[in-house]
Structure formats: C-alpha cells, structure tokens
XYZ file of N, CA and C in Angstrom:
480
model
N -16.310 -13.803 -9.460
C -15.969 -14.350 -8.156
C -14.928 -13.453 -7.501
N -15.557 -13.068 -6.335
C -14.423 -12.162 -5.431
C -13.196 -12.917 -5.012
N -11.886 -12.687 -4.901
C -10.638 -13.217 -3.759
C -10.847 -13.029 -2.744
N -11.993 -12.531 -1.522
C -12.430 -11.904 -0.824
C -12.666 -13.194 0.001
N -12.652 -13.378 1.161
C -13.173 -14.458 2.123
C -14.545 -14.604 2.182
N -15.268 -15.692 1.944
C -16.784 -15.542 2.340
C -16.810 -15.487 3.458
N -16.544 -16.085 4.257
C -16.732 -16.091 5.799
C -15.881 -15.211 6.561
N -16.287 -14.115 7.690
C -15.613 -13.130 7.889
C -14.385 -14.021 9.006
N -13.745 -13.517 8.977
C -12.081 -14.490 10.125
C -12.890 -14.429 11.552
N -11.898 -14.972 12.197
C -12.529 -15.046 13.429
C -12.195 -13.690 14.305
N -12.247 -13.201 15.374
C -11.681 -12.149 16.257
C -10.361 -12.527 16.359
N -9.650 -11.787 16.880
C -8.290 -12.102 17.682
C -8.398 -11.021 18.965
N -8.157 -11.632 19.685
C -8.638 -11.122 21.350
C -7.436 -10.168 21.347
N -7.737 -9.788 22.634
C -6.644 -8.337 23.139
C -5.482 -8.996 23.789
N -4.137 -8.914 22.876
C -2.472 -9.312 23.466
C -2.676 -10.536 22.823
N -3.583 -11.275 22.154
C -3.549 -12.344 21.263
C -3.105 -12.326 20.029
N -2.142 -13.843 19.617
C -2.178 -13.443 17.894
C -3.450 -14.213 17.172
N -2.861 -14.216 16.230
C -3.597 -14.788 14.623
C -3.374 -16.271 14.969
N -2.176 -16.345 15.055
C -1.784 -17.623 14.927
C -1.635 -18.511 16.095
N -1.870 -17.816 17.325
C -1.533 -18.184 18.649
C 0.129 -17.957 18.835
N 0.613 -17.079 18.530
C 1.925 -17.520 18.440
C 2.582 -16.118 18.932
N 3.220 -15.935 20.303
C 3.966 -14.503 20.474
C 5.228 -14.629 20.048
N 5.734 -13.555 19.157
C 6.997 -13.418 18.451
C 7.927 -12.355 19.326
N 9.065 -12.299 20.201
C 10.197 -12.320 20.788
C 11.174 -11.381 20.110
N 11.198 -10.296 20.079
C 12.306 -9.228 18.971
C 13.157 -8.780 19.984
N 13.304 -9.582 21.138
C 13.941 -8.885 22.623
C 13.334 -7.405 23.164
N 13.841 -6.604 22.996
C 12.836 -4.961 23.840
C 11.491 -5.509 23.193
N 11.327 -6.154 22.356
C 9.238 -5.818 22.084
C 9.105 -7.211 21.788
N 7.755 -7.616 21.613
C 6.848 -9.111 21.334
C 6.350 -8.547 20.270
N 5.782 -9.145 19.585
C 4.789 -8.854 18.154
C 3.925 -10.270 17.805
N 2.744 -9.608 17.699
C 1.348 -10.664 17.514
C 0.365 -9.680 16.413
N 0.474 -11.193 15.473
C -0.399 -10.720 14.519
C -1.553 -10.314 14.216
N -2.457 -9.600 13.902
C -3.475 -9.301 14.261
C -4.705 -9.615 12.641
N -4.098 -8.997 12.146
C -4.962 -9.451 10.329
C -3.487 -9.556 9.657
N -3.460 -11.279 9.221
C -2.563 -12.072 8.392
C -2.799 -11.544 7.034
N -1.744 -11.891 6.440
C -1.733 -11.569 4.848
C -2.384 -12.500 4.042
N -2.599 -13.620 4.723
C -3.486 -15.451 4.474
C -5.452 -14.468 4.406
N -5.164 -13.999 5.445
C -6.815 -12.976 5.558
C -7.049 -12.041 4.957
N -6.269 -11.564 3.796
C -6.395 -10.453 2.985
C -6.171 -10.400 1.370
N -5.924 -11.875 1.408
C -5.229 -12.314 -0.066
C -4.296 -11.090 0.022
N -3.168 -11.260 0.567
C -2.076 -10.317 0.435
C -1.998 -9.119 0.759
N -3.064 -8.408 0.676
C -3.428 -6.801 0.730
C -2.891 -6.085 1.993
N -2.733 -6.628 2.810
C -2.053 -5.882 4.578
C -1.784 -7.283 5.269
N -0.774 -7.047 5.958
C -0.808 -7.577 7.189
C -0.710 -6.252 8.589
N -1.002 -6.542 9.655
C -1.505 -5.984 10.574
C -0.525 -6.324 11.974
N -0.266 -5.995 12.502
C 0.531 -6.263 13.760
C 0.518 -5.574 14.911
N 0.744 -5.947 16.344
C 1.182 -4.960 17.372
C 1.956 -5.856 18.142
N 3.352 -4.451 18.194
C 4.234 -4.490 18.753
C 4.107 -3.697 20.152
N 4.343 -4.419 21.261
C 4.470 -4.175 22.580
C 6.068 -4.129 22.994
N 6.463 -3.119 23.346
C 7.584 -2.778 23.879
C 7.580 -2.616 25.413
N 8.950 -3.328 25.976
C 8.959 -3.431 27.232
C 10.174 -2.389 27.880
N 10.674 -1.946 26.939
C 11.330 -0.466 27.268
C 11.811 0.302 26.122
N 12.683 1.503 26.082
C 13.159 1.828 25.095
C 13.864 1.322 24.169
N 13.904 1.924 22.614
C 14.337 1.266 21.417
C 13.695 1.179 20.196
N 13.930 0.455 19.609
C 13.348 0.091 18.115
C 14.575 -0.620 17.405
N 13.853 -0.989 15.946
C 14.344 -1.170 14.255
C 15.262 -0.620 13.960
N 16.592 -0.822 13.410
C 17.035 -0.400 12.535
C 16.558 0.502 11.070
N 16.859 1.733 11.081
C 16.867 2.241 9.919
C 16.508 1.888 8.730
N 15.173 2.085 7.739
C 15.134 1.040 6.897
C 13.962 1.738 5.752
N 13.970 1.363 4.365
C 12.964 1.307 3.860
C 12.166 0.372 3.627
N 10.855 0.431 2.677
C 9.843 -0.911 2.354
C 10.076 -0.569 0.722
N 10.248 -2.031 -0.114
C 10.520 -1.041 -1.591
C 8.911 -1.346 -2.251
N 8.135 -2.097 -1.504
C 6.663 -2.027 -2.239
C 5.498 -1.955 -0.940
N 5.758 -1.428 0.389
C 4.996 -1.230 1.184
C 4.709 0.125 1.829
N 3.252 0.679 2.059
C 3.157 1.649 2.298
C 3.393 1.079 4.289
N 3.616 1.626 5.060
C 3.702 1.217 7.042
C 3.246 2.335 7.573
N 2.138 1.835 8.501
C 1.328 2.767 8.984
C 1.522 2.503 10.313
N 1.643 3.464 11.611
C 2.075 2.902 12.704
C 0.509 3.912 13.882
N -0.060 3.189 14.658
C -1.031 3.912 15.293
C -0.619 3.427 16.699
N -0.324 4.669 17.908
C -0.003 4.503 18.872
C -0.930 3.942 19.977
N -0.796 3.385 20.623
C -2.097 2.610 21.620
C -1.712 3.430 23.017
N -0.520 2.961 22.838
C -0.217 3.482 24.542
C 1.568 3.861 24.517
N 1.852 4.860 25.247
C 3.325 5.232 25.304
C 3.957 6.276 24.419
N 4.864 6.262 24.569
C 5.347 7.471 23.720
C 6.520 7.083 22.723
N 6.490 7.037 21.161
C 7.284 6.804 20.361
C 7.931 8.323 19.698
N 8.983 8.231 19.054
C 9.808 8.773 18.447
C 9.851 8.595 16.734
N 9.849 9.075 15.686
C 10.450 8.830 14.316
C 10.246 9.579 13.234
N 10.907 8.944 12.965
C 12.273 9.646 11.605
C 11.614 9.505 10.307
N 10.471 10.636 9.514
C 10.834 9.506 8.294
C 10.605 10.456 6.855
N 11.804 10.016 6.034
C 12.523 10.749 5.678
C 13.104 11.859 6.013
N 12.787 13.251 6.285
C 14.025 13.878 7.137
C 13.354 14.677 7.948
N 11.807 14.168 8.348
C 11.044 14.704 9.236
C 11.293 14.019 10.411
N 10.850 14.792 11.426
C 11.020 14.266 13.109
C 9.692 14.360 13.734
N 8.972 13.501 14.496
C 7.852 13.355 14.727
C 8.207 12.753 16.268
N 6.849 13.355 17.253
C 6.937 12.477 18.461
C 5.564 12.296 18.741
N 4.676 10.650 18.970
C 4.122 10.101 18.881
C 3.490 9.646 19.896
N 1.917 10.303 21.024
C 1.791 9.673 21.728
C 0.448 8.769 21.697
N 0.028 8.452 22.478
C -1.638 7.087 22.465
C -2.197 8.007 21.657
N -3.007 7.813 20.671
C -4.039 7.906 19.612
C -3.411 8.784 18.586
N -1.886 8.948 18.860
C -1.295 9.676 17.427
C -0.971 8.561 16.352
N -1.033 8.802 15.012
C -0.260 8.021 13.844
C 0.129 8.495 12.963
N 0.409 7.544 12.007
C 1.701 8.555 11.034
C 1.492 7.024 10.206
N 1.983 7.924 8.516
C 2.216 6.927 7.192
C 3.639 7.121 7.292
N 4.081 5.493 7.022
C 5.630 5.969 6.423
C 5.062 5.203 4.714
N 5.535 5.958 3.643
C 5.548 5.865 2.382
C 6.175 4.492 1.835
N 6.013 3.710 1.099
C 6.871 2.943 0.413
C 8.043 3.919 -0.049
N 9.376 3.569 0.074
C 10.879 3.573 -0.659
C 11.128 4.894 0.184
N 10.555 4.927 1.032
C 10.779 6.313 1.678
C 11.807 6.189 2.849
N 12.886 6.596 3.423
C 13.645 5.856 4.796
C 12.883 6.421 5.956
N 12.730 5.056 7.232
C 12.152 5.537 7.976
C 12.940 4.663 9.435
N 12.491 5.022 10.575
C 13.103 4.815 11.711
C 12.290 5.114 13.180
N 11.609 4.353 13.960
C 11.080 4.910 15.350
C 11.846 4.165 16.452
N 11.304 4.541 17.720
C 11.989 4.101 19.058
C 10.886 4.136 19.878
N 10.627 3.042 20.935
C 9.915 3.580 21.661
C 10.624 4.489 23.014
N 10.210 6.003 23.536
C 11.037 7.016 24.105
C 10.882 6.611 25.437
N 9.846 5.875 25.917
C 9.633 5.913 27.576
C 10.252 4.335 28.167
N 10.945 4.475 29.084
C 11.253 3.355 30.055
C 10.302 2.629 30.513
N 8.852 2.666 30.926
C 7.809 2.048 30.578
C 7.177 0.999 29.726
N 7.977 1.442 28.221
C 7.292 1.116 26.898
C 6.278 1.269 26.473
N 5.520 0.516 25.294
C 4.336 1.406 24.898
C 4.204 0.475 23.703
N 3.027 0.535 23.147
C 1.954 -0.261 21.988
C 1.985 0.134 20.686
N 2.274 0.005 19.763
C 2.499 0.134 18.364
C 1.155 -0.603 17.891
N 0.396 -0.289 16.961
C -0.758 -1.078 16.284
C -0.074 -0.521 14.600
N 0.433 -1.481 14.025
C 1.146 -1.637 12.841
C 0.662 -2.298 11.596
N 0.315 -1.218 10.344
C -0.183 -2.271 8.906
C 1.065 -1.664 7.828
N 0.940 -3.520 7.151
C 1.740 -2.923 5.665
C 0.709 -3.181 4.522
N 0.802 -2.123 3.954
C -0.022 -2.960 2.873
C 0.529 -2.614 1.439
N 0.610 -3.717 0.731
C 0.386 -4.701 0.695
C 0.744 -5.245 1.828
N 0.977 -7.172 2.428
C 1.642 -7.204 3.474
C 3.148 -8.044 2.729
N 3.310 -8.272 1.314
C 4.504 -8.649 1.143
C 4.988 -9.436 1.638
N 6.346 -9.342 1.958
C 6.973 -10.842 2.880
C 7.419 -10.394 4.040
N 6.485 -9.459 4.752
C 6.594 -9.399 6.130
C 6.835 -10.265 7.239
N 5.375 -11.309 6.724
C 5.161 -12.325 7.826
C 5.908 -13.272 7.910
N 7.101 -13.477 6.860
C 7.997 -14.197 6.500
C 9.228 -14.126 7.482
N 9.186 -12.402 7.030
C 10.852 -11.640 7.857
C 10.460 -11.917 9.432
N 9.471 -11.514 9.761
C 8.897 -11.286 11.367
C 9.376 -12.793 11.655
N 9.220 -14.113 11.138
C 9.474 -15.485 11.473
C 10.707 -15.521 11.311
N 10.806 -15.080 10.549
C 12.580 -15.510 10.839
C 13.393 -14.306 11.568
N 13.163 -13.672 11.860
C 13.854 -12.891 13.095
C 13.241 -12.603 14.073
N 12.317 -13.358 14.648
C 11.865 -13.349 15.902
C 12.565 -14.811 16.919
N 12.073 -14.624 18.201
C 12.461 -16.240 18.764
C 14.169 -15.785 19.443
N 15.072 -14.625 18.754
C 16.456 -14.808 19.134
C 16.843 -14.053 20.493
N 15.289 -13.171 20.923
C 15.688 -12.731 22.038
C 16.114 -10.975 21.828
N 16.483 -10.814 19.996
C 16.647 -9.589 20.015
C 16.375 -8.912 18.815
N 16.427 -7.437 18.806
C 15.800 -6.849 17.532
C 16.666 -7.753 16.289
N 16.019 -7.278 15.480
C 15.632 -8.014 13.542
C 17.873 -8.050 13.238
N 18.529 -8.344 13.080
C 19.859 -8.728 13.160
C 20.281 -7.511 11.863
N 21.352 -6.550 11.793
C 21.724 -5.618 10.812
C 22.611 -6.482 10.075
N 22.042 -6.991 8.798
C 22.192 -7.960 7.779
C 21.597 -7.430 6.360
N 21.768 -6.624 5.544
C 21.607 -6.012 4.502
C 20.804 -7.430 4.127
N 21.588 -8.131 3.340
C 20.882 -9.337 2.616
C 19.477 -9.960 3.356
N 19.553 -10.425 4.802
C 18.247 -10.876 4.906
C 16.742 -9.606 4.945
N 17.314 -8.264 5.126
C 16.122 -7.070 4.798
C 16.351 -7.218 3.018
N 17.100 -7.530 2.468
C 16.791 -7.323 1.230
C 15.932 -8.317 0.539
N 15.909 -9.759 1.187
C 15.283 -11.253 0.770
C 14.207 -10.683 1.079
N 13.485 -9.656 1.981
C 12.315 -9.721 2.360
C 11.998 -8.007 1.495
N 12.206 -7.754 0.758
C 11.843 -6.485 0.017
C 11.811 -5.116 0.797
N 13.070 -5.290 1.866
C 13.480 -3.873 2.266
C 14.839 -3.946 2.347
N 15.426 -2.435 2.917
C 16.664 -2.092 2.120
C 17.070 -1.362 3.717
N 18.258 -2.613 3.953
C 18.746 -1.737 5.488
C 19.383 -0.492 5.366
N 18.731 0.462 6.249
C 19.954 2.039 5.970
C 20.704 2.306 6.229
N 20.689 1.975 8.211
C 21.682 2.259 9.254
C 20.912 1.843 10.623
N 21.425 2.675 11.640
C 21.372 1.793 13.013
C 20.054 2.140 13.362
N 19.436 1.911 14.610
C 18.741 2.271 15.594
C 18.452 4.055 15.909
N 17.198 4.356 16.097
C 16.984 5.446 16.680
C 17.780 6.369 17.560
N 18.758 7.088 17.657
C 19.598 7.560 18.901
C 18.592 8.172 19.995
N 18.020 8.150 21.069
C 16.933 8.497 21.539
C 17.127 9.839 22.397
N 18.365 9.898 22.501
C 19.050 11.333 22.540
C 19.368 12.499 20.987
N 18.677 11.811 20.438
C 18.978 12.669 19.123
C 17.595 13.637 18.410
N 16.731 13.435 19.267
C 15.110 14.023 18.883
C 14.933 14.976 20.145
C-alpha cells in the first residue's frame, strides 16, 4: 500500500491558497500551494508575493532542501557566500544547513514560487508568524522550534 493519495488534490487557482487562507508577513502575502497534508510530508510549496522591497532574515533549514523559482520581478540572494540576482523564470537551490538570505530588489515587487522538501514544520512557522502585519519576528528560539537556525538580519539591498 502506497502513502500516496488515491485521489489526485484538487487545483488551487492563480493568487489562491490550499487552504483558502492569505497569510500577511507585511512587505509579502504567502498562499499555499501543495500542503505537506498533500504529500505525506515530502514538500510543501508556496508563493510569496511581495509588494515592495525586502525579505527574511538570514537563516538556515537544518533538514530542508528551499528551492525558490521567480515568476515575476527581480530578487536578490545570498547563499552561502555566493551572490546571485534573480529575474522571472530564474531559480536557484538553497541546500539544507547551508546559510541563505534573498530580498525582493524592485519597488514594484515580484513573485517567489517556493518548495521545501521535506516540508517539515514550515506550515507550522508560516502560521504562527503570519497575521502580524510583518516579516517572521528575529527570535532565535521560535526559528529554532521550527528546525531552522536564525543567522542575522535582512538582505542589505545596497550590498549586492
């Protein structure tokens, strides 16, 4: 017997989530796209829409590989001590335990299409730091409850 879904999930439409539910990180929204509930664990899936410049705090995954595929706009990042600039149909692996860091670069903003896989306790962290109006809070302990490891600040977007 497979862990595998017999029945394939349903769609999730375009700017729609999984769950019906838009998540609030202040500069960006995030809607789920393939749940970790739809994969028996294996990825979760996301896109982040940014409404101007910015990003995440500095950070590793200690059991996730993060794959980031650009839709629209122009991103920035860091990972490990490479420098990369990122526009619509570019992507990039960031490694498990590896440090990594992006921004989105344009005043515009721009589309992130985002997997972890495994998906771990992503969908966990994303709930509890969404809703406050602003990026994920620089709190060592709550990135560590969720199996990452805060590094340092934000992207300097003058620094690439």
């Amino acid at each position: 017997m497979s862990d595998r879904r017999e029945k394939p999930v349903d769609p999730v439409r375009s700017r729609a989530d999984r769950y019906g539910i838009t998540r609030s990180l202040g500069i960006s929204t995030l809607t789920f796209k393939v749940s970790a509930g739809d994969t028996a664990g294996a990825m979760l899936v996301v896109e982040n829409v940014f409404h101007g410049p910015g990003g995440p705090p500095r950070h590793l995954h200690l059991e996730q590989e993060e794959f980031f595929y650009v839709v629209a706009g122009e991103f920035l990042f860091e990972v490990g001590s490479e420098q990369f600039s990122l526009r619509a149909g570019d992507s990039l692996l960031a490694p498990r335990k590896v440090p990594h860091v992006w921004a989105c670069a344009g005043a515009a903003g721009g589309r992130l299409l985002i997997a972890f896989t495994p998906a771990g306790l992503m969908e966990q962290f994303f709930a509890r730091v969404s809703g406050h109006g602003a990026m994920p809070p620089l709190d060592p302990e709550l990135w560590q409850a969720h199996g990452m490891v805060l590094l340092g600040l934000p992207l300097a977007l003058d620094g690439l």
